[in-house]
Amino acid sequence: MQTKGRSKKTVLSELRKIREQDLKYESGRILCSMCTIPHPSAKMAHQLFLCSNLGDPGLFPGSLQLEKEVIRKLADLLNGKKSVGFIVSGGTEANLLALLAARNMANVSNPEVILPESAHFSFNKVCDLLRLKEVQASLDSSYRVDPLSVERCINKNTVAVIGTAGTAELGAIDPINKLSEIALDHGISLHVDAAFGGFIIPFLKGIGRDETSFDFQLEGVKSITVDPHKMGMSTIPAGGILFRDSACLEYIKTETPYLTEEFQYTFVGTRTGASVAATWAVFESLGVEGFQNTVKHCIELTMLLSSRLESRGFQLVSRPTLNIVAFRSSNSKVLAERLWRHGWFVSYVPRLDCIRIVVMPHLRRRHIMAFLKDLSKIAESHNILASL
Ligand SMILES: Cc1ncc(COP(=O)(O)O)c(C=O)c1O
């Protein structure tokens, strides 16, 4: 650090220069992110609540009120009549809190968790931290967890089963209704990771698409992760954890000897109120209609992209359920690398040997059409065939 501080103007101009290195969602070339441009109202609200710390909520009663309202609205969206929860740092922390509650509730000496093969890698971190043994359940031909495989994995040490409503790689939705029955039959917790799908699935019916039950309407669902900083168009960091009822909180509370609240329930201590305010602002600004329109936009572009890929001969890994398209070519890894070099930021998924595109709200039809045009040219110039 230099001895004397520099002027605001110099610092800002330096920051602007450095920011140029970052990719911009507005370019329409970020095709691999589950985050997007925050809604304008979210940016404004975030700025307004920049100093708020929900780790010490007695000092910030306004922010606390906003969090309660956000959680109430999320609970309504997910049919959780008695649900309670928090806005946390992201899906990883939300999944951590869910498994902490499940583990402590079950209180067995060698706890195990059943994870579908497609579960997000955050669960690997969580299981490591909480010393939970991972037991992997296999998938069916449409990349959804096979309930029979889940049942076979259950034993006296099982404390929880995970279902995903919108997998990170394919956007697949596990058969949560079946998992709920299994969880009830065996007296174990079912945690639904809807970090991505939680802001999409509830709006599908309103746009004339099939609805899938994945939320607290299903009796066995104990907790749900739902992230405002993904399809909720809030600012980062904003993950969401909802529990079925307040009884679950008993298992995750920590006494806070010198703060304005008696207990904390989140993993992080100092916790931003800014993205809570941002999430509140998005809910108020969009309403159900606004979210429906956003979901409609993303799903329509997804259908356009997937049908055009197929007509060019590329093979879809599965028919998109949500706004994620995964496809293969004769050499998907090399094609993904070449696309990056040409400024198209897709992801390559080694497990499935495919290219994955997340069709987020920042994408427009013109971006998809430009991508398709370049894709064909790039594939051709590197002798990569659309078909395997
Ligand atoms: C299904 C799912 N769960 C959990 C996470 C982890 O969320 P975060 O990166 O916000 O911690 C992600 C991230 O993409 C995800 O897609």
CSV table of C-alpha atoms and ligand atoms in Angstrom, one decimal:
chain,number,residue,atom,x,y,z
A,1,MET,CA,0.0,0.0,0.0
A,2,GLN,CA,1.3,3.5,-0.8
A,3,THR,CA,1.9,6.0,2.0
A,4,LYS,CA,-0.4,8.7,0.8
A,5,GLY,CA,-3.9,8.1,-0.4
A,6,ARG,CA,-4.8,9.0,-4.0
A,7,SER,CA,-7.7,11.3,-5.2
A,8,LYS,CA,-11.2,9.9,-5.8
A,9,LYS,CA,-10.9,10.7,-9.5
A,10,THR,CA,-7.6,8.8,-9.9
A,11,VAL,CA,-8.9,5.8,-8.0
A,12,LEU,CA,-12.1,5.7,-10.0
A,13,SER,CA,-10.4,6.0,-13.3
A,14,GLU,CA,-8.0,3.2,-12.4
A,15,LEU,CA,-10.9,1.0,-11.4
A,16,ARG,CA,-12.8,1.8,-14.6
A,17,LYS,CA,-9.7,0.8,-16.6
A,18,ILE,CA,-9.3,-2.5,-14.7
A,19,ARG,CA,-13.1,-3.2,-15.0
A,20,GLU,CA,-12.5,-3.3,-18.8
A,21,GLN,CA,-11.0,-6.7,-18.3
A,22,ASP,CA,-14.2,-8.1,-17.0
A,23,LEU,CA,-16.7,-9.6,-19.5
A,24,LYS,CA,-20.0,-7.8,-19.8
A,25,TYR,CA,-23.4,-9.5,-19.8
A,26,GLU,CA,-24.6,-6.8,-22.1
A,27,SER,CA,-22.4,-8.1,-24.9
A,28,GLY,CA,-24.7,-11.1,-25.1
A,29,ARG,CA,-21.6,-13.3,-25.2
A,30,ILE,CA,-21.7,-14.7,-21.7
A,31,LEU,CA,-23.5,-18.0,-22.3
A,32,CYS,CA,-22.3,-20.0,-19.3
A,33,SER,CA,-23.4,-18.0,-16.3
A,34,MET,CA,-26.3,-18.6,-13.9
A,35,CYS,CA,-26.1,-15.0,-12.8
A,36,THR,CA,-27.2,-12.0,-14.9
A,37,ILE,CA,-27.5,-8.2,-15.0
A,38,PRO,CA,-29.4,-7.2,-11.8
A,39,HIS,CA,-32.7,-5.5,-12.4
A,40,PRO,CA,-32.3,-1.7,-12.3
A,41,SER,CA,-34.3,-1.4,-9.1
A,42,ALA,CA,-31.9,-4.0,-7.5
A,43,LYS,CA,-28.9,-1.9,-8.3
A,44,MET,CA,-30.5,1.2,-6.8
A,45,ALA,CA,-31.7,-0.6,-3.6
A,46,HIS,CA,-28.3,-2.3,-3.1
A,47,GLN,CA,-26.6,1.1,-3.2
A,48,LEU,CA,-29.1,2.5,-0.7
A,49,PHE,CA,-28.5,-0.3,1.9
A,50,LEU,CA,-24.8,-0.6,1.4
A,51,CYS,CA,-24.0,-0.1,5.1
A,52,SER,CA,-26.6,-2.5,6.4
A,53,ASN,CA,-25.4,-5.6,8.4
A,54,LEU,CA,-28.0,-8.2,9.0
A,55,GLY,CA,-25.5,-10.0,11.3
A,56,ASP,CA,-26.5,-7.5,13.9
A,57,PRO,CA,-30.2,-6.8,12.9
A,58,GLY,CA,-31.1,-4.8,16.1
A,59,LEU,CA,-29.1,-2.0,14.5
A,60,PHE,CA,-30.9,-2.3,11.2
A,61,PRO,CA,-34.6,-2.9,11.9
A,62,GLY,CA,-35.6,-1.6,8.4
A,63,SER,CA,-33.3,-4.2,6.7
A,64,LEU,CA,-34.7,-6.9,9.0
A,65,GLN,CA,-38.3,-5.9,8.0
A,66,LEU,CA,-37.3,-6.2,4.3
A,67,GLU,CA,-35.8,-9.7,4.9
A,68,LYS,CA,-38.9,-10.9,6.6
A,69,GLU,CA,-41.0,-9.6,3.7
A,70,VAL,CA,-38.8,-11.2,1.1
A,71,ILE,CA,-38.9,-14.6,3.0
A,72,ARG,CA,-42.7,-14.3,3.3
A,73,LYS,CA,-43.0,-13.8,-0.5
A,74,LEU,CA,-40.6,-16.6,-1.3
A,75,ALA,CA,-42.6,-18.8,1.1
A,76,ASP,CA,-45.8,-17.9,-0.7
A,77,LEU,CA,-44.1,-18.7,-4.1
A,78,LEU,CA,-43.0,-22.1,-2.7
A,79,ASN,CA,-46.3,-22.9,-0.9
A,80,GLY,CA,-44.7,-22.9,2.5
A,81,LYS,CA,-47.5,-21.8,4.8
A,82,LYS,CA,-45.3,-21.9,7.9
A,83,SER,CA,-41.9,-21.5,6.2
A,84,VAL,CA,-39.1,-19.5,7.7
A,85,GLY,CA,-35.7,-18.7,6.2
A,86,PHE,CA,-32.9,-16.3,5.4
A,87,ILE,CA,-31.1,-14.5,2.6
A,88,VAL,CA,-27.6,-15.9,2.7
A,89,SER,CA,-24.4,-15.7,0.6
A,90,GLY,CA,-25.5,-18.1,-2.1
A,91,GLY,CA,-26.7,-21.5,-3.0
A,92,THR,CA,-23.7,-23.1,-1.3
A,93,GLU,CA,-24.4,-21.6,2.1
A,94,ALA,CA,-28.1,-22.4,1.7
A,95,ASN,CA,-27.3,-26.0,1.0
A,96,LEU,CA,-24.9,-26.0,4.0
A,97,LEU,CA,-27.6,-24.8,6.3
A,98,ALA,CA,-30.1,-27.3,5.0
A,99,LEU,CA,-27.8,-30.2,5.6
A,100,LEU,CA,-26.6,-28.9,9.0
A,101,ALA,CA,-30.3,-28.9,10.1
A,102,ALA,CA,-30.9,-32.4,8.7
A,103,ARG,CA,-27.7,-33.8,10.3
A,104,ASN,CA,-28.4,-32.3,13.7
A,105,MET,CA,-32.1,-33.3,13.6
A,106,ALA,CA,-31.3,-36.9,12.9
A,107,ASN,CA,-28.5,-37.1,15.4
A,108,VAL,CA,-26.9,-40.4,14.2
A,109,SER,CA,-23.3,-41.2,14.8
A,110,ASN,CA,-22.2,-41.9,11.2
A,111,PRO,CA,-24.5,-39.7,9.1
A,112,GLU,CA,-24.9,-40.2,5.4
A,113,VAL,CA,-26.5,-38.1,2.6
A,114,ILE,CA,-27.9,-39.4,-0.6
A,115,LEU,CA,-26.8,-37.2,-3.5
A,116,PRO,CA,-28.0,-37.7,-7.1
A,117,GLU,CA,-25.1,-38.0,-9.6
A,118,SER,CA,-26.2,-34.6,-10.9
A,119,ALA,CA,-26.2,-32.8,-7.6
A,120,HIS,CA,-24.3,-29.5,-7.5
A,121,PHE,CA,-20.6,-29.6,-6.4
A,122,SER,CA,-21.5,-27.4,-3.5
A,123,PHE,CA,-22.7,-30.5,-1.7
A,124,ASN,CA,-19.2,-32.0,-1.9
A,125,LYS,CA,-17.9,-29.0,0.1
A,126,VAL,CA,-20.8,-29.2,2.5
A,127,CYS,CA,-20.4,-32.9,3.1
A,128,ASP,CA,-16.7,-32.4,3.8
A,129,LEU,CA,-17.3,-29.6,6.2
A,130,LEU,CA,-20.1,-31.4,8.1
A,131,ARG,CA,-18.4,-34.8,7.9
A,132,LEU,CA,-21.3,-36.4,6.1
A,133,LYS,CA,-20.7,-39.5,4.0
A,134,GLU,CA,-21.9,-39.0,0.4
A,135,VAL,CA,-23.8,-41.9,-1.2
A,136,GLN,CA,-24.4,-41.4,-4.9
A,137,ALA,CA,-27.8,-42.3,-6.5
A,138,SER,CA,-27.9,-42.9,-10.2
A,139,LEU,CA,-29.9,-41.1,-12.9
A,140,ASP,CA,-32.5,-42.3,-15.4
A,141,SER,CA,-32.2,-41.8,-19.2
A,142,SER,CA,-33.5,-38.3,-18.9
A,143,TYR,CA,-30.8,-37.3,-16.3
A,144,ARG,CA,-33.3,-37.3,-13.4
A,145,VAL,CA,-32.5,-39.2,-10.2
A,146,ASP,CA,-33.8,-42.7,-10.2
A,147,PRO,CA,-36.1,-43.1,-7.1
A,148,LEU,CA,-35.3,-46.8,-7.0
A,149,SER,CA,-31.6,-46.1,-6.8
A,150,VAL,CA,-32.4,-43.6,-3.9
A,151,GLU,CA,-34.3,-46.2,-2.0
A,152,ARG,CA,-31.5,-48.7,-2.4
A,153,CYS,CA,-29.1,-46.2,-0.9
A,154,ILE,CA,-31.1,-45.8,2.3
A,155,ASN,CA,-29.8,-47.3,5.6
A,156,LYS,CA,-30.0,-46.5,9.3
A,157,ASN,CA,-27.3,-43.8,8.9
A,158,THR,CA,-29.2,-41.9,6.2
A,159,VAL,CA,-30.1,-38.4,7.4
A,160,ALA,CA,-31.1,-36.7,4.2
A,161,VAL,CA,-31.8,-37.1,0.5
A,162,ILE,CA,-31.2,-34.3,-2.0
A,163,GLY,CA,-33.3,-33.6,-5.0
A,164,THR,CA,-32.5,-30.9,-7.6
A,165,ALA,CA,-35.2,-28.7,-9.2
A,166,GLY,CA,-33.1,-27.4,-12.1
A,167,THR,CA,-29.7,-29.1,-12.2
A,168,ALA,CA,-26.7,-26.8,-13.0
A,169,GLU,CA,-25.6,-28.8,-16.0
A,170,LEU,CA,-28.9,-29.6,-17.7
A,171,GLY,CA,-31.7,-27.8,-15.9
A,172,ALA,CA,-33.3,-31.2,-15.2
A,173,ILE,CA,-35.9,-31.5,-12.5
A,174,ASP,CA,-35.7,-34.6,-10.2
A,175,PRO,CA,-39.0,-36.4,-9.4
A,176,ILE,CA,-39.4,-34.5,-6.2
A,177,ASN,CA,-42.9,-36.0,-5.6
A,178,LYS,CA,-41.4,-39.5,-5.5
A,179,LEU,CA,-38.5,-38.4,-3.3
A,180,SER,CA,-40.9,-36.8,-0.9
A,181,GLU,CA,-42.8,-40.1,-0.5
A,182,ILE,CA,-39.5,-41.9,0.1
A,183,ALA,CA,-38.4,-39.3,2.7
A,184,LEU,CA,-41.7,-39.6,4.5
A,185,ASP,CA,-41.6,-43.4,4.5
A,186,HIS,CA,-38.1,-43.6,5.9
A,187,GLY,CA,-38.3,-40.6,8.3
A,188,ILE,CA,-35.5,-38.7,6.6
A,189,SER,CA,-35.2,-35.1,5.5
A,190,LEU,CA,-35.6,-34.1,1.8
A,191,HIS,CA,-33.8,-31.0,0.8
A,192,VAL,CA,-34.6,-29.5,-2.6
A,193,ASP,CA,-31.9,-27.6,-4.3
A,194,ALA,CA,-33.9,-25.1,-6.5
A,195,ALA,CA,-31.0,-22.5,-6.5
A,196,PHE,CA,-31.6,-22.1,-10.2
A,197,GLY,CA,-35.1,-23.5,-10.9
A,198,GLY,CA,-36.8,-21.8,-7.9
A,199,PHE,CA,-37.4,-18.6,-9.8
A,200,ILE,CA,-38.5,-20.4,-13.0
A,201,ILE,CA,-40.7,-23.4,-12.2
A,202,PRO,CA,-43.4,-21.5,-10.2
A,203,PHE,CA,-43.9,-19.3,-13.3
A,204,LEU,CA,-44.1,-22.0,-16.0
A,205,LYS,CA,-47.9,-22.7,-15.6
A,206,GLY,CA,-48.6,-19.0,-16.2
A,207,ILE,CA,-46.9,-19.2,-19.6
A,208,GLY,CA,-48.8,-22.3,-20.6
A,209,ARG,CA,-46.0,-24.9,-19.9
A,210,ASP,CA,-46.1,-28.0,-17.8
A,211,GLU,CA,-45.9,-27.4,-14.1
A,212,THR,CA,-43.9,-29.8,-11.9
A,213,SER,CA,-44.4,-30.0,-8.1
A,214,PHE,CA,-41.2,-29.5,-6.2
A,215,ASP,CA,-42.0,-27.3,-3.2
A,216,PHE,CA,-43.5,-27.4,0.3
A,217,GLN,CA,-46.8,-28.6,-1.1
A,218,LEU,CA,-45.1,-32.0,-1.0
A,219,GLU,CA,-45.2,-33.1,2.7
A,220,GLY,CA,-41.7,-34.6,2.7
A,221,VAL,CA,-39.9,-31.4,1.6
A,222,LYS,CA,-38.0,-30.1,4.6
A,223,SER,CA,-36.0,-27.3,3.1
A,224,ILE,CA,-35.5,-25.5,-0.2
A,225,THR,CA,-32.6,-23.5,-1.7
A,226,VAL,CA,-33.8,-20.7,-4.0
A,227,ASP,CA,-31.3,-18.0,-5.1
A,228,PRO,CA,-32.3,-14.4,-5.9
A,229,HIS,CA,-28.8,-13.8,-7.4
A,230,LYS,CA,-29.5,-16.2,-10.2
A,231,MET,CA,-32.9,-16.1,-12.0
A,232,GLY,CA,-34.2,-13.8,-9.3
A,233,MET,CA,-32.2,-10.9,-10.9
A,234,SER,CA,-31.0,-9.5,-7.6
A,235,THR,CA,-27.5,-8.5,-6.8
A,236,ILE,CA,-24.7,-10.8,-5.6
A,237,PRO,CA,-24.6,-12.1,-2.8
A,238,ALA,CA,-28.2,-13.4,-2.5
A,239,GLY,CA,-28.9,-17.0,-1.9
A,240,GLY,CA,-32.1,-18.2,-0.2
A,241,ILE,CA,-32.8,-20.9,2.3
A,242,LEU,CA,-36.3,-21.8,3.4
A,243,PHE,CA,-37.3,-24.4,6.0
A,244,ARG,CA,-40.7,-26.0,6.3
A,245,ASP,CA,-41.3,-24.5,9.7
A,246,SER,CA,-39.5,-22.8,12.6
A,247,ALA,CA,-38.8,-26.1,14.4
A,248,CYS,CA,-35.9,-26.6,11.9
A,249,LEU,CA,-34.2,-23.5,13.2
A,250,GLU,CA,-33.5,-25.1,16.6
A,251,TYR,CA,-30.9,-27.3,14.9
A,252,ILE,CA,-28.9,-24.6,13.3
A,253,LYS,CA,-28.9,-21.8,15.9
A,254,THR,CA,-25.8,-20.4,17.6
A,255,GLU,CA,-25.8,-18.1,20.6
A,256,THR,CA,-24.4,-14.6,19.9
A,257,PRO,CA,-23.2,-13.3,23.3
A,258,TYR,CA,-22.6,-9.6,22.5
A,259,LEU,CA,-24.9,-8.7,19.5
A,260,THR,CA,-28.3,-7.2,19.2
A,261,GLU,CA,-29.9,-10.6,18.6
A,262,GLU,CA,-29.8,-13.7,20.8
A,263,PHE,CA,-29.1,-16.2,18.1
A,264,GLN,CA,-27.7,-16.4,14.6
A,265,TYR,CA,-28.9,-19.0,12.2
A,266,THR,CA,-26.6,-18.4,9.2
A,267,PHE,CA,-23.1,-19.5,8.6
A,268,VAL,CA,-21.7,-16.1,7.8
A,269,GLY,CA,-21.8,-13.6,10.7
A,270,THR,CA,-21.7,-10.2,9.1
A,271,ARG,CA,-24.3,-10.4,6.4
A,272,THR,CA,-25.3,-7.8,3.8
A,273,GLY,CA,-28.7,-6.2,4.0
A,274,ALA,CA,-27.9,-4.6,0.6
A,275,SER,CA,-28.8,-7.6,-1.5
A,276,VAL,CA,-31.9,-8.3,0.7
A,277,ALA,CA,-33.1,-4.8,-0.2
A,278,ALA,CA,-32.2,-5.5,-3.8
A,279,THR,CA,-34.3,-8.7,-3.8
A,280,TRP,CA,-37.2,-6.8,-2.2
A,281,ALA,CA,-36.9,-4.2,-4.9
A,282,VAL,CA,-37.0,-6.8,-7.7
A,283,PHE,CA,-40.1,-8.4,-6.2
A,284,GLU,CA,-41.9,-5.1,-5.9
A,285,SER,CA,-40.9,-3.9,-9.4
A,286,LEU,CA,-41.6,-7.1,-11.3
A,287,GLY,CA,-44.5,-8.8,-9.5
A,288,VAL,CA,-45.7,-12.2,-10.8
A,289,GLU,CA,-46.3,-10.8,-14.3
A,290,GLY,CA,-42.8,-9.5,-14.6
A,291,PHE,CA,-41.2,-12.8,-13.5
A,292,GLN,CA,-43.5,-14.6,-15.9
A,293,ASN,CA,-42.5,-12.4,-18.8
A,294,THR,CA,-38.8,-12.9,-18.0
A,295,VAL,CA,-39.2,-16.7,-17.8
A,296,LYS,CA,-41.2,-16.6,-21.1
A,297,HIS,CA,-38.4,-14.7,-22.7
A,298,CYS,CA,-35.8,-17.1,-21.6
A,299,ILE,CA,-37.8,-20.3,-22.5
A,300,GLU,CA,-38.7,-18.9,-26.0
A,301,LEU,CA,-35.0,-18.2,-26.7
A,302,THR,CA,-34.1,-21.7,-25.3
A,303,MET,CA,-36.5,-23.3,-27.8
A,304,LEU,CA,-35.2,-21.2,-30.6
A,305,LEU,CA,-31.6,-22.1,-29.8
A,306,SER,CA,-32.3,-25.8,-29.3
A,307,SER,CA,-34.4,-26.2,-32.5
A,308,ARG,CA,-31.8,-24.4,-34.6
A,309,LEU,CA,-29.0,-26.5,-33.2
A,310,GLU,CA,-30.9,-29.6,-34.1
A,311,SER,CA,-31.6,-28.4,-37.6
A,312,ARG,CA,-27.8,-27.8,-38.0
A,313,GLY,CA,-27.3,-31.5,-37.0
A,314,PHE,CA,-26.0,-31.0,-33.4
A,315,GLN,CA,-27.3,-33.6,-30.9
A,316,LEU,CA,-29.1,-32.3,-27.8
A,317,VAL,CA,-28.1,-34.1,-24.6
A,318,SER,CA,-31.7,-33.9,-23.5
A,319,ARG,CA,-34.8,-31.8,-24.4
A,320,PRO,CA,-34.5,-28.6,-22.3
A,321,THR,CA,-36.9,-28.5,-19.4
A,322,LEU,CA,-35.7,-25.0,-18.2
A,323,ASN,CA,-33.5,-22.4,-19.9
A,324,ILE,CA,-30.4,-24.6,-20.3
A,325,VAL,CA,-29.3,-26.1,-23.6
A,326,ALA,CA,-26.7,-28.9,-23.8
A,327,PHE,CA,-25.4,-30.2,-27.1
A,328,ARG,CA,-22.7,-32.4,-28.6
A,329,SER,CA,-20.6,-32.4,-31.7
A,330,SER,CA,-17.9,-34.7,-33.0
A,331,ASN,CA,-15.4,-32.9,-30.6
A,332,SER,CA,-17.3,-30.9,-28.0
A,333,LYS,CA,-14.2,-30.0,-25.9
A,334,VAL,CA,-12.3,-28.5,-28.8
A,335,LEU,CA,-15.4,-26.8,-30.1
A,336,ALA,CA,-15.9,-25.2,-26.7
A,337,GLU,CA,-12.3,-24.0,-26.6
A,338,ARG,CA,-12.6,-22.5,-30.1
A,339,LEU,CA,-15.8,-20.8,-29.2
A,340,TRP,CA,-14.0,-19.1,-26.3
A,341,ARG,CA,-11.2,-18.0,-28.5
A,342,HIS,CA,-13.9,-16.3,-30.7
A,343,GLY,CA,-15.5,-14.6,-27.8
A,344,TRP,CA,-18.4,-16.9,-27.1
A,345,PHE,CA,-18.3,-17.9,-23.5
A,346,VAL,CA,-19.9,-21.3,-23.3
A,347,SER,CA,-19.2,-24.1,-20.7
A,348,TYR,CA,-17.9,-27.5,-21.5
A,349,VAL,CA,-19.2,-30.3,-19.2
A,350,PRO,CA,-16.7,-33.1,-18.9
A,351,ARG,CA,-19.1,-35.5,-17.2
A,352,LEU,CA,-21.4,-35.4,-20.2
A,353,ASP,CA,-18.9,-34.4,-22.8
A,354,CYS,CA,-21.1,-31.6,-24.0
A,355,ILE,CA,-21.3,-27.8,-24.5
A,356,ARG,CA,-23.8,-26.1,-22.1
A,357,ILE,CA,-25.5,-22.8,-22.6
A,358,VAL,CA,-27.6,-21.0,-20.0
A,359,VAL,CA,-30.1,-18.8,-21.6
A,360,MET,CA,-30.3,-16.0,-19.1
A,361,PRO,CA,-32.4,-12.8,-19.2
A,362,HIS,CA,-29.5,-10.7,-20.6
A,363,LEU,CA,-29.6,-12.6,-23.9
A,364,ARG,CA,-31.6,-11.4,-26.9
A,365,ARG,CA,-32.7,-13.1,-30.1
A,366,ARG,CA,-30.0,-11.3,-32.0
A,367,HIS,CA,-27.3,-12.8,-29.7
A,368,ILE,CA,-28.6,-16.3,-30.3
A,369,MET,CA,-28.7,-15.8,-34.0
A,370,ALA,CA,-25.1,-14.4,-34.1
A,371,PHE,CA,-23.9,-17.3,-32.0
A,372,LEU,CA,-25.5,-19.9,-34.3
A,373,LYS,CA,-23.9,-18.2,-37.3
A,374,ASP,CA,-20.5,-18.2,-35.7
A,375,LEU,CA,-20.9,-21.7,-34.3
A,376,SER,CA,-21.3,-23.2,-37.8
A,377,LYS,CA,-18.4,-21.2,-39.2
A,378,ILE,CA,-16.1,-22.1,-36.3
A,379,ALA,CA,-17.0,-25.8,-36.4
A,380,GLU,CA,-16.5,-25.9,-40.1
A,381,SER,CA,-13.1,-24.2,-40.1
A,382,HIS,CA,-11.8,-26.7,-37.5
A,383,ASN,CA,-13.3,-29.8,-39.2
A,384,ILE,CA,-15.6,-30.4,-36.3
A,385,LEU,CA,-18.8,-32.2,-37.4
A,386,ALA,CA,-22.1,-31.4,-35.9
A,387,SER,CA,-23.0,-35.0,-35.6
A,388,LEU,CA,-21.0,-37.5,-33.5
B,1,LIG,C1,-28.3,-26.1,-8.6
B,1,LIG,C2,-27.3,-25.3,-7.9
B,1,LIG,N1,-27.1,-25.4,-6.6
B,1,LIG,C3,-26.2,-24.7,-5.9
B,1,LIG,C4,-25.4,-23.8,-6.5
B,1,LIG,C5,-24.4,-23.0,-5.8
B,1,LIG,O1,-24.8,-21.6,-5.7
B,1,LIG,P1,-23.7,-20.5,-5.4
B,1,LIG,O2,-22.7,-20.5,-6.5
B,1,LIG,O3,-24.6,-19.3,-5.3
B,1,LIG,O4,-23.1,-20.8,-4.0
B,1,LIG,C6,-25.6,-23.6,-7.9
B,1,LIG,C7,-24.7,-22.6,-8.7
B,1,LIG,O5,-24.7,-22.5,-9.8
B,1,LIG,C8,-26.5,-24.4,-8.6
B,1,LIG,O6,-26.7,-24.2,-9.9
